[in-house]
PDB file of C-alpha atoms and ligand atoms in Angstrom:
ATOM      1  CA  UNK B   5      -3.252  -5.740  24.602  1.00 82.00           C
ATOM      2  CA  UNK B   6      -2.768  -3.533  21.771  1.00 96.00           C
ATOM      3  CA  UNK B   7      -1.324  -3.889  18.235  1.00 98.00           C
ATOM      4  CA  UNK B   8       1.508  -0.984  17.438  1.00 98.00           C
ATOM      5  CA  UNK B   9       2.236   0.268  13.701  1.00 98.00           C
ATOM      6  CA  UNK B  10       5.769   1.743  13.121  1.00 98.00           C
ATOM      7  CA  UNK B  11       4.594   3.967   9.871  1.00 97.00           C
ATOM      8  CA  UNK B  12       5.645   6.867   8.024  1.00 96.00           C
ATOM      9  CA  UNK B  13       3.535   9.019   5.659  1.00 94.00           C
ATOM     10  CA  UNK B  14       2.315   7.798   2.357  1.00 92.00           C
ATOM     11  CA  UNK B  15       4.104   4.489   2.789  1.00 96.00           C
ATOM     12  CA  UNK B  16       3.667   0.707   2.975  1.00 97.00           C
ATOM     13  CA  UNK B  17       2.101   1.488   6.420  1.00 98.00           C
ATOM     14  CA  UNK B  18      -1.167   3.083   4.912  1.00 96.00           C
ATOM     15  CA  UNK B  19      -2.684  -0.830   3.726  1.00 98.00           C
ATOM     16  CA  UNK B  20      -1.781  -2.495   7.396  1.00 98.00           C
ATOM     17  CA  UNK B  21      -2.972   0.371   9.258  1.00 98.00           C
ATOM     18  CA  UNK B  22      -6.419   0.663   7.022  1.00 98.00           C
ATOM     19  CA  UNK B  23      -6.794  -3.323   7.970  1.00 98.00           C
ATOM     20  CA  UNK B  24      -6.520  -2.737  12.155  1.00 98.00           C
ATOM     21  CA  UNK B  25      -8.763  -0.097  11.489  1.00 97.00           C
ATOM     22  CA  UNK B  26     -11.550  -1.997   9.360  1.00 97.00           C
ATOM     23  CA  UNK B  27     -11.210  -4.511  11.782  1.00 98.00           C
ATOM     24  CA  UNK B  28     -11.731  -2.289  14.682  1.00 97.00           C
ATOM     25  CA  UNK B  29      -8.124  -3.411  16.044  1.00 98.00           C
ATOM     26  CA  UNK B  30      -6.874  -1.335  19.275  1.00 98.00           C
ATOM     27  CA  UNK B  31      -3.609  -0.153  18.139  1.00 98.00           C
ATOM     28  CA  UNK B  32      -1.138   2.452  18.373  1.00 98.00           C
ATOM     29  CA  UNK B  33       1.338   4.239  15.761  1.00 97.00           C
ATOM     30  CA  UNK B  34       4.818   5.216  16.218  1.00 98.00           C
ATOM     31  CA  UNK B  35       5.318   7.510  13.562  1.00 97.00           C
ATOM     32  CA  UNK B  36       9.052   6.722  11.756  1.00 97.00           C
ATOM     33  CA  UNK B  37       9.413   9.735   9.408  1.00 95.00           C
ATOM     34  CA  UNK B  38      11.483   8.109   6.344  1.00 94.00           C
ATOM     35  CA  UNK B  39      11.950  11.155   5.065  1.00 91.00           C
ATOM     36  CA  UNK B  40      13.949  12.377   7.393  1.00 94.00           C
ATOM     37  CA  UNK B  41      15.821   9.239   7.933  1.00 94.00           C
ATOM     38  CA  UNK B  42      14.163   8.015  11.305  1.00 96.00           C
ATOM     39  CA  UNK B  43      14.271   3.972   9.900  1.00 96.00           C
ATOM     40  CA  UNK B  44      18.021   4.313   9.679  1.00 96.00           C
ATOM     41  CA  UNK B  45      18.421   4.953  13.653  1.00 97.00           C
ATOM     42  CA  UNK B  46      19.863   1.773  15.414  1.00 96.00           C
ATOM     43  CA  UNK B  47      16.631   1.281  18.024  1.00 96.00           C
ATOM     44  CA  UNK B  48      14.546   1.111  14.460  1.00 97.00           C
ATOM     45  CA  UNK B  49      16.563  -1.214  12.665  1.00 97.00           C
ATOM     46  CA  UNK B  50      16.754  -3.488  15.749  1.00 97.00           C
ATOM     47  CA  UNK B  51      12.481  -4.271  14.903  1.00 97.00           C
ATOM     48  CA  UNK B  52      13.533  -3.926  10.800  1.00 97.00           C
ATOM     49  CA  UNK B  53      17.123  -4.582  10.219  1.00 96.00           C
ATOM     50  CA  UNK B  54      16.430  -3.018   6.718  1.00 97.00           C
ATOM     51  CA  UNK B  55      15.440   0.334   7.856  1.00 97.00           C
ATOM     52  CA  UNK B  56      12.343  -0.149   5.918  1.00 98.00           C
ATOM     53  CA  UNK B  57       8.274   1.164   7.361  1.00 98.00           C
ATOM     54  CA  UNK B  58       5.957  -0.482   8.039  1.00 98.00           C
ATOM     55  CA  UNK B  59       6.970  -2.602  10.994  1.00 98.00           C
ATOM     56  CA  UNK B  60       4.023  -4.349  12.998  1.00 98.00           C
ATOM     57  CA  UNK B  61       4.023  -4.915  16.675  1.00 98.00           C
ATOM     58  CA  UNK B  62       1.256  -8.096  17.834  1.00 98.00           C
ATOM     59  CA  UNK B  63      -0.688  -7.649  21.055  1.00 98.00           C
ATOM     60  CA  UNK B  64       1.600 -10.476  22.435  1.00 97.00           C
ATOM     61  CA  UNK B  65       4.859  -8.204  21.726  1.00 97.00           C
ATOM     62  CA  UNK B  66       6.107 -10.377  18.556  1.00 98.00           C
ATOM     63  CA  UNK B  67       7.070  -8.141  16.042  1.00 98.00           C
ATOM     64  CA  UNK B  68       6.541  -8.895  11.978  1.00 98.00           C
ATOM     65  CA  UNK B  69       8.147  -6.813   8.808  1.00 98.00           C
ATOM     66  CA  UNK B  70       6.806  -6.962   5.527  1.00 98.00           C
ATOM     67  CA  UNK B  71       3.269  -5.550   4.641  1.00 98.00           C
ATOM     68  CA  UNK B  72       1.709  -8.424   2.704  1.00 98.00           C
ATOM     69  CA  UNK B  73       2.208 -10.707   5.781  1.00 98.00           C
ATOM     70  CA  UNK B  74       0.731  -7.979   8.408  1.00 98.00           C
ATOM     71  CA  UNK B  75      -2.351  -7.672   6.094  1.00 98.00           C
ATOM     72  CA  UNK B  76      -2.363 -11.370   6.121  1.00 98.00           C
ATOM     73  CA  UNK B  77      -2.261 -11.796   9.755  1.00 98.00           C
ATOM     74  CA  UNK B  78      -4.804  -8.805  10.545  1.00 98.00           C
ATOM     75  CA  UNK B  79      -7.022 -10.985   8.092  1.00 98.00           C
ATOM     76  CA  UNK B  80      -6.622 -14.012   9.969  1.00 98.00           C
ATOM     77  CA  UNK B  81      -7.066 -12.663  13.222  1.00 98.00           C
ATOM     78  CA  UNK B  82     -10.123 -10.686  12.609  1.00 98.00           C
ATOM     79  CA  UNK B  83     -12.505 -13.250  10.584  1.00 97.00           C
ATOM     80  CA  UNK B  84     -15.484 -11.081  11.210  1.00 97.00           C
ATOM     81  CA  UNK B  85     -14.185  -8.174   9.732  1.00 98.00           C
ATOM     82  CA  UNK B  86     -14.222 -10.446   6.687  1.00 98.00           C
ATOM     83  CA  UNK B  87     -11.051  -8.733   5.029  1.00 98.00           C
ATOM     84  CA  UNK B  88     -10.000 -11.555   3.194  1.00 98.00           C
ATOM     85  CA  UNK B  89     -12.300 -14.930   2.051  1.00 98.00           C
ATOM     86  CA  UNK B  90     -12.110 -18.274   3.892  1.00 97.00           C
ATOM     87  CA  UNK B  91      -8.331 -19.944   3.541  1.00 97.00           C
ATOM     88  CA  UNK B  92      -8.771 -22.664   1.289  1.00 97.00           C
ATOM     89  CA  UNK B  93     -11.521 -21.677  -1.010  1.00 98.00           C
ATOM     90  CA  UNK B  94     -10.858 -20.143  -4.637  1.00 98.00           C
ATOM     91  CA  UNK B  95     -11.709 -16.780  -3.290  1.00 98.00           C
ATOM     92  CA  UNK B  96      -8.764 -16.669  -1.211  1.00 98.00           C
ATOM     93  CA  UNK B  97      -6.471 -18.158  -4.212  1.00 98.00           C
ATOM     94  CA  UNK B  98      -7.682 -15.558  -5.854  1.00 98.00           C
ATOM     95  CA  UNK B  99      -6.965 -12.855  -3.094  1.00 98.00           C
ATOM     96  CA  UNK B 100      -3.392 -14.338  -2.196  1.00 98.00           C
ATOM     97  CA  UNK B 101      -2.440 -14.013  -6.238  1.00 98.00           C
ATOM     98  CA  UNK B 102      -2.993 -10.186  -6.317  1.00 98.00           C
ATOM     99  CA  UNK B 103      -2.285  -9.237  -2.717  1.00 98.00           C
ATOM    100  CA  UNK B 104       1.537 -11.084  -3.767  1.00 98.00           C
ATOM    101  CA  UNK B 105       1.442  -9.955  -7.141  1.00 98.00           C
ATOM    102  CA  UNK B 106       1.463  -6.381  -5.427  1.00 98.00           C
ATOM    103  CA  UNK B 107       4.082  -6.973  -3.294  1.00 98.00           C
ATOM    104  CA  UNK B 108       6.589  -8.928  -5.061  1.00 98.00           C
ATOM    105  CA  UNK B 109       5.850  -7.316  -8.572  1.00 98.00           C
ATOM    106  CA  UNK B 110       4.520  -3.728  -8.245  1.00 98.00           C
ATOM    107  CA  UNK B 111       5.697  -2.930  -4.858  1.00 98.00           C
ATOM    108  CA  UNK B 112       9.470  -3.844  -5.911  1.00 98.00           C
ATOM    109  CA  UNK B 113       8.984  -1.318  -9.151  1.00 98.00           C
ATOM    110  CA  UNK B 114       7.854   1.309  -6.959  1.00 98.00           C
ATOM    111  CA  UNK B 115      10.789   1.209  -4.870  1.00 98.00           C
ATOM    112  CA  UNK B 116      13.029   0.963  -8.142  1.00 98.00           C
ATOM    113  CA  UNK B 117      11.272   4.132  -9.019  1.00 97.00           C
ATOM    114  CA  UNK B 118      11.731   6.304  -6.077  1.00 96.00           C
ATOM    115  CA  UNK B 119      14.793   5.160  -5.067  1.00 96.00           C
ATOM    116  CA  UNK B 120      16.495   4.585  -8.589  1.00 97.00           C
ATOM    117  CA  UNK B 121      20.425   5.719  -7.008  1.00 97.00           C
ATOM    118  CA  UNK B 122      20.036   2.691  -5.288  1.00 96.00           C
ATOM    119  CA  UNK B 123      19.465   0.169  -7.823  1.00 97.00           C
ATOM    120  CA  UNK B 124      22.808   0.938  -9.567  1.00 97.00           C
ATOM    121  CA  UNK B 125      26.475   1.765  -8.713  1.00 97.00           C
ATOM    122  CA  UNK B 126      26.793   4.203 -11.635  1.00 96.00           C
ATOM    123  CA  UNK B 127      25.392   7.824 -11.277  1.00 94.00           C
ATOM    124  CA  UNK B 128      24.535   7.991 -15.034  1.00 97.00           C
ATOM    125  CA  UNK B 129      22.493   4.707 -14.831  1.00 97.00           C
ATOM    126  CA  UNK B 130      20.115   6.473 -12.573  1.00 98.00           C
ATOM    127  CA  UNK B 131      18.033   7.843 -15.400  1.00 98.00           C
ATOM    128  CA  UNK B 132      18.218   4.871 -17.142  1.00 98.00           C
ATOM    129  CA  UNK B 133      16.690   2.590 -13.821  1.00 98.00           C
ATOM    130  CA  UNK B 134      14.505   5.355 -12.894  1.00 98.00           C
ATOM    131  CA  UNK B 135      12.218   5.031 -16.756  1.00 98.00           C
ATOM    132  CA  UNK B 136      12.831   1.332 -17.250  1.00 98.00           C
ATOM    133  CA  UNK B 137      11.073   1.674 -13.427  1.00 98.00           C
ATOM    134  CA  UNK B 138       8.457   3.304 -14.438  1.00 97.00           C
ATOM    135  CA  UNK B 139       7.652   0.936 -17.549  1.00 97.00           C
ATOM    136  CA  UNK B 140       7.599  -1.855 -15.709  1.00 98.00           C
ATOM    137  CA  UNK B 141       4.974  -0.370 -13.103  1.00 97.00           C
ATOM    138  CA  UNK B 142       2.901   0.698 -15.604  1.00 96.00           C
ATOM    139  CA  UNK B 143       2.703  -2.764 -17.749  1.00 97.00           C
ATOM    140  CA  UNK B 144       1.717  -3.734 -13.585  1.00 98.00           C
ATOM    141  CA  UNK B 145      -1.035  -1.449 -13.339  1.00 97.00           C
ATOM    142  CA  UNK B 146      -2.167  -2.504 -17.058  1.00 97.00           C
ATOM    143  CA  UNK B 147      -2.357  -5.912 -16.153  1.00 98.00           C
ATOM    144  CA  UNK B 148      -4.033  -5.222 -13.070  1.00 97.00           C
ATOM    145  CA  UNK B 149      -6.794  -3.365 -14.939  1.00 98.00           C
ATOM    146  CA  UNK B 150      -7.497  -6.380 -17.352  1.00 98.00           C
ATOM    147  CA  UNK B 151      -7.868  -8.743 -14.021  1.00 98.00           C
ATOM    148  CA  UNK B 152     -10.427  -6.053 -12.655  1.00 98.00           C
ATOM    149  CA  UNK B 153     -12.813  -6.856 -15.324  1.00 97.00           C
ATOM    150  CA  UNK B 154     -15.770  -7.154 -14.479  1.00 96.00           C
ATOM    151  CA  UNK B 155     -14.719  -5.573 -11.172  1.00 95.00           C
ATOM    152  CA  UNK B 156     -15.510  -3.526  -9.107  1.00 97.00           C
ATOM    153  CA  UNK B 157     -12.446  -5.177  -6.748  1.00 98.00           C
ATOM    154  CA  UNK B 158     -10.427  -7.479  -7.316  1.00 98.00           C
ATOM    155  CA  UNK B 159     -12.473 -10.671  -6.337  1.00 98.00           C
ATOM    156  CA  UNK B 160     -15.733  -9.121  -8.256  1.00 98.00           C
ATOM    157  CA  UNK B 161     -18.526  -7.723  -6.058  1.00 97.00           C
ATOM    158  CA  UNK B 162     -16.272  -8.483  -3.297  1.00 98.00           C
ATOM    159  CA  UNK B 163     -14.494  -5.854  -1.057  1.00 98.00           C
ATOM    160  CA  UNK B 164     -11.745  -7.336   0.413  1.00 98.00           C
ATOM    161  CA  UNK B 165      -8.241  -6.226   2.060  1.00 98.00           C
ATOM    162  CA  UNK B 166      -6.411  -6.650  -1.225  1.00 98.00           C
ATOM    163  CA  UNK B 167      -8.286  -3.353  -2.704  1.00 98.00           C
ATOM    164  CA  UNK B 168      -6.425  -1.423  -0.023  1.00 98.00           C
ATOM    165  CA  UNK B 169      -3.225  -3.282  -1.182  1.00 98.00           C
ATOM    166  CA  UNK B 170      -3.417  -2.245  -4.413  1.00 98.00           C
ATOM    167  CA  UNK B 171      -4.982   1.228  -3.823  1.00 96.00           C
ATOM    168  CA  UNK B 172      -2.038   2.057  -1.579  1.00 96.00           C
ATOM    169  CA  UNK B 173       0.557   0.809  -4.518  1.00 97.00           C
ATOM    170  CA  UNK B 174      -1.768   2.707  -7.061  1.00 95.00           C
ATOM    171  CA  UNK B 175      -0.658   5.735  -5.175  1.00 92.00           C
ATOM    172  CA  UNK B 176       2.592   5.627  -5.888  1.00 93.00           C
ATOM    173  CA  UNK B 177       2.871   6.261  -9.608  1.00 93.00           C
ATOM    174  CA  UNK B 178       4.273   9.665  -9.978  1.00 91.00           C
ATOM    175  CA  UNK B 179       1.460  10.391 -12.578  1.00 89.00           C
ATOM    176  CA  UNK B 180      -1.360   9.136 -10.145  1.00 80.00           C
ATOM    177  CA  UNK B 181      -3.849  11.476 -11.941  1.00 81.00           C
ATOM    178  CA  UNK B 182      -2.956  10.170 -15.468  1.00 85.00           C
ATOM    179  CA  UNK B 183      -2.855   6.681 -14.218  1.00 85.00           C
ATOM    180  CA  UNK B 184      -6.558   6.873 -13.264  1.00 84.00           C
ATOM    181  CA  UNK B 185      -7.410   8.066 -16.539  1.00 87.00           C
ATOM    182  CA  UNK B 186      -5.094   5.417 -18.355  1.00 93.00           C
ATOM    183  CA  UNK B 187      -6.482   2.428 -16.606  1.00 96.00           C
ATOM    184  CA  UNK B 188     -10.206   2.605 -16.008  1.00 95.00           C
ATOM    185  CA  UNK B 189     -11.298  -0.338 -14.015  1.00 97.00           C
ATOM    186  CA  UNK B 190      -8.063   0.118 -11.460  1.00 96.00           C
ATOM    187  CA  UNK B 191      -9.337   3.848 -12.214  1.00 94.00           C
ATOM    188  CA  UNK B 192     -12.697   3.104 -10.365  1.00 95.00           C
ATOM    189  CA  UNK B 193     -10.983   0.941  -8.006  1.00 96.00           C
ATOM    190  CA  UNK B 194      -9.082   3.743  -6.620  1.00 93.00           C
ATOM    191  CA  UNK B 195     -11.877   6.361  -6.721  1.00 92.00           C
ATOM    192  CA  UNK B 196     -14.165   3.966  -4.546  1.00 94.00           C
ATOM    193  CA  UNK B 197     -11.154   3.240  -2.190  1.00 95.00           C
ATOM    194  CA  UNK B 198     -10.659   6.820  -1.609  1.00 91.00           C
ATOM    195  CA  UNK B 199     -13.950   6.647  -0.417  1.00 91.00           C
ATOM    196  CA  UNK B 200     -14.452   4.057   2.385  1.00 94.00           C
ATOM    197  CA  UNK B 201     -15.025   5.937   5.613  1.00 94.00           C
ATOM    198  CA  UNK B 202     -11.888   4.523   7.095  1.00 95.00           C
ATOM    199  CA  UNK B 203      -9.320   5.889   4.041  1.00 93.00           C
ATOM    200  CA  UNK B 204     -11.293   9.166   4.190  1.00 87.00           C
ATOM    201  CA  UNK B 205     -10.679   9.425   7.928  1.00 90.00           C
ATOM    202  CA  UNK B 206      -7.294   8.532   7.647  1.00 91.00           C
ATOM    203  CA  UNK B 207      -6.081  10.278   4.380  1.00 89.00           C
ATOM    204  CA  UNK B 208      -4.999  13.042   5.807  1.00 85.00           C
ATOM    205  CA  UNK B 209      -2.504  11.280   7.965  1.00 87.00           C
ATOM    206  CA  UNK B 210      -0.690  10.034   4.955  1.00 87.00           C
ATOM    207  CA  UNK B 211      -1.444  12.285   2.675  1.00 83.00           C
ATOM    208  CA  UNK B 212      -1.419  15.818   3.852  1.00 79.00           C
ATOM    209  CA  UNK B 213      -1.330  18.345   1.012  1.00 62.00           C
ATOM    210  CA  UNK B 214       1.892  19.232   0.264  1.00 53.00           C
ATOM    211  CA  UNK B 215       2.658  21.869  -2.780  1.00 49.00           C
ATOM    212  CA  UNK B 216       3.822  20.690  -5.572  1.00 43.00           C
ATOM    213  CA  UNK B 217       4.177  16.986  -4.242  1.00 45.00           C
ATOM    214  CA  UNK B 218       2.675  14.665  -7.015  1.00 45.00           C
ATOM    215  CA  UNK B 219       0.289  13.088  -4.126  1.00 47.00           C
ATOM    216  CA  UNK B 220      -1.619  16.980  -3.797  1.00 46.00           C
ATOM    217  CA  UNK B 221      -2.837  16.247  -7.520  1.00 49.00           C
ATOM    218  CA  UNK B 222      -5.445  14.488  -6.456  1.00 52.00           C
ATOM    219  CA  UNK B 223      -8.411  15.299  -4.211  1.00 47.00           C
ATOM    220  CA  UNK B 224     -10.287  12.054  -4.674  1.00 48.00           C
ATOM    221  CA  UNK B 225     -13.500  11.876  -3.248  1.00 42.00           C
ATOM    222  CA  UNK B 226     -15.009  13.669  -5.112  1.00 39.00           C
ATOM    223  CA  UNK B 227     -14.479  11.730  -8.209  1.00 37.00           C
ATOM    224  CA  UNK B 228     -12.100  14.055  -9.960  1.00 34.00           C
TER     225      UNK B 228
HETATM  226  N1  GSH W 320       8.858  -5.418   1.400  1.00 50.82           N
HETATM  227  C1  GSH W 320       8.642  -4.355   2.358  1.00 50.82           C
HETATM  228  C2  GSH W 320       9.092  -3.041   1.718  1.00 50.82           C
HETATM  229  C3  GSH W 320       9.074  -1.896   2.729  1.00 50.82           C
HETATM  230  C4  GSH W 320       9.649  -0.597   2.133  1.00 50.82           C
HETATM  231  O1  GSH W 320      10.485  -0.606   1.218  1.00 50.82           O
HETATM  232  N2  GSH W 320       9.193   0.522   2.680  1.00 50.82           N
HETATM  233  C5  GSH W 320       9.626   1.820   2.198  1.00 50.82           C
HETATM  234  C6  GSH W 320       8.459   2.799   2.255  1.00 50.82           C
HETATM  235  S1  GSH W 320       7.097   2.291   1.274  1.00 50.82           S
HETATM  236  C7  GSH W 320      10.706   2.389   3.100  1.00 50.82           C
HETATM  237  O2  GSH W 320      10.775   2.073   4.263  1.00 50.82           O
HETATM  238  N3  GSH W 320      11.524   3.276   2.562  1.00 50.82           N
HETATM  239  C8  GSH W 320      12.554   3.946   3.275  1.00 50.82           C
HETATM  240  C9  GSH W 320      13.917   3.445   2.910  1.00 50.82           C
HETATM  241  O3  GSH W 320      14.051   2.398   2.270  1.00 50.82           O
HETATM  242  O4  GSH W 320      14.886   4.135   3.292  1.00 50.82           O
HETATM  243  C10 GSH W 320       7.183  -4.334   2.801  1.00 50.82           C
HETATM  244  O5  GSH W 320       6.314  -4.761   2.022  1.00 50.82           O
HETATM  245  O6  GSH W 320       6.900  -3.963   3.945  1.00 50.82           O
END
C-alpha cells in the first residue's frame, strides 16, 4: 500500500514529501496547483475542507491535514529512518518545541505575509498586515538563529526531520537571500539542507526557476 501527497509547488508539501522520501516511503503525488486555484475545487476540499496543500493520504486510505502532524506520523512510522529522536527522551522535547514553534508561530506569519488581503476586511489595511507580517517572521527567524547555537541543526550534531521543517519555512521569506546573510547559524542550516541528496533531487519539483520570482534568487548548493 502506498502513501499519496496532495502538494503544490513551493508549499507546505515540500517538508512531508522530503520525510516519505528520507524514509524510503512508496508514495505517490497528486499535484494541487494553488496557484491556479485547484484546493478550492469541491473533490479537494472534501480531503481539506480549508482548501489548504499539503493533504496526506496513509497506506490504509485515512487521510490527515496539517504538515506538522504528517511529519510526525512519517517519523513514527519509519523509526529506522531515524527522522525524529525516541518519544519520551529530551531529544524529542526538544524536536517537538521547534517542529511546533514552526508551525504555529512562523508558518502562521508566512501565510499573513503572502496572503495579507485575507487577514483584514479593509483594502488599505493590506499594507499595513502585509509589514507587521513580515516583522514578526523575521523576529521568528532571529530567534531561531539564537536556538541554533552551537548548531549545526536544531538538536546539535543531530539531523533530524525538523531541519526540513524549518528549511521549508526559511524559504518563504520574500528576501530569502538577505535572510541567509542576516541570520548565520539558520544561514548554514539552510545551505546544508539545500544539500541533502533528497532536497537536491527534489528541488526542482518545487522550485523550478521562475524569472523574477523571489525563490530564482537563490541557487543554493553551491553555497552562494
Ligand atoms: N496549517 C496548515 C497550513 C496549510 C497552508 O496554509 N497551505 C498553503 C500553502 S503553504 C495553502 O494551501 N495555500 C493556498 C490557499 O490557502 O489558498 C499546514 O501546516 O498544513
Amino acid at each position: 500500500m502506498r502513501w499519496t501527497i496532495w502538494w503544490s509547488k513551493g508549499t507546505g508539501a515540500w517538508a512531508p514529501q522530503l520525510c516519505l522520501e528520507e524514509a524510503g516511503a512508496p508514495y505517490e503525488r497528486v499535484e494541487v496547483d494553488t496557484r491556479s486555484g485547484a484546493q478550492h475545487t469541491p473533490g479537494y476540499r472534501a480531503l481539506n475542507p480549508l482548501g489548504q496543500v499539503p493533504a496526506l493520504g496513509l497506506p490504509d486510505g485515512t487521510v490527515i491535514t496539517e504538515s506538522a502532524a504528517m511529519v510526525l506520523h512519517i517519523a513514527d512510522c519509519f523509526p529506522r529512518a531515524g527522522l525524529l529522536p525516541e518519544p519520551g527522551t529530551p531529544a524529542r522535547a526538544v524536536a517537538l518545541r521547534w517542529l511546533l514553534f514552526g508551525a504555529a508561530q512562523i508558518y502562521p506569519a508566512a501565510l499573513r505575509y503572502w496572503y495579507a488581503a485575507r487577514y483584514t476586511n479593509d483594502p488599505v489595511g493590506v499594507p499595513g498586515v502585509e509589514a507587521a507580517a513580515l516583522a514578526e517572521f523575521d523576529r521568528d527567524l532571529e530567534v531561531l538563529d539564537q536556538a541554533l547555537d552551537p548548531g549545526p541543526w536544531i538538536l546539535g550534531d543531530r539531523f533530524s526531520a525538523v531541519d526540513y521543517y524549518l528549511f521549508m519555512l526559511g524559504l518563504w521569506h520574500p528576501a530569502r537571500k538577505a535572510v541567509l546573510d542576516r541570520h548565520p547559524r539558520l544561514g548554514r542550516l539552510m545551505r546544508a539542507v539545500r544539500r541533502r541528496p533528497v532536497v537536491d533531487r527534489l528541488w526542482a519539483q518545487h522550485y523550478p526557476i521562475e524569472g523574477g520570482h523571489p525563490w530564482s534568487t537563490w541557487t543554493g548548493s553551491s553555497g552562494s
